[in-house]
Every structure is written in structure tokens, then in C-alpha cells.
mmCIF file of C-alpha atoms in Angstrom:
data_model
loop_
_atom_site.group_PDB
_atom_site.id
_atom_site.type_symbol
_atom_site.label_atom_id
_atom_site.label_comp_id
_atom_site.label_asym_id
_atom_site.label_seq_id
_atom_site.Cartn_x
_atom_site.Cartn_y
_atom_site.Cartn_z
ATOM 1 C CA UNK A 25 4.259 -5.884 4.718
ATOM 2 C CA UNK A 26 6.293 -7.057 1.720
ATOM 3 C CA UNK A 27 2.956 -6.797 -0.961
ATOM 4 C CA UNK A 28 3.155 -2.903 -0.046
ATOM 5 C CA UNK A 29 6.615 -3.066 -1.504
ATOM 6 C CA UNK A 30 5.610 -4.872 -4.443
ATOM 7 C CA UNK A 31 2.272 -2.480 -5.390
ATOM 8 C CA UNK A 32 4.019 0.848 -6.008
ATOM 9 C CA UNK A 33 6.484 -1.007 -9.073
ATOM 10 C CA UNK A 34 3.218 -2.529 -9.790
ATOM 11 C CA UNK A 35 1.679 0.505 -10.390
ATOM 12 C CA UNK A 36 4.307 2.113 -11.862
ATOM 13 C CA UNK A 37 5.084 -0.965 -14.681
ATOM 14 C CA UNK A 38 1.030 -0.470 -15.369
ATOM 15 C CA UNK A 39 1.425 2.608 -15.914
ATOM 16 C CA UNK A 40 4.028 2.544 -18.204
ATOM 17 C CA UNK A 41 2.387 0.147 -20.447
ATOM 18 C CA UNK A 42 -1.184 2.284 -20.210
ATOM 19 C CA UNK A 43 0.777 5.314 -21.580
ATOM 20 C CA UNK A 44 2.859 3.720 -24.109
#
């Protein structure tokens, strides 16, 4: 599945922007 591809940068950009 493509979405699977497309939730761990998810996660990752959300991440970023929680922390900073």
C-alpha cells in the first residue's frame, strides 16, 4: 500500500513541528 509509504514522513514532519 502506497498510504503506508506516505505515514512514516507523516509522522516524522509532525514530529518535527511538535518539537520545534
Amino acid at each position: 500500500m502506497p498510504l503506508v509509504g506516505l505515514v512514516f514522513p507523516a509522522i516524522a514532519m509532525a514530529s518535527l513541528f511538535l518539537y520545534v
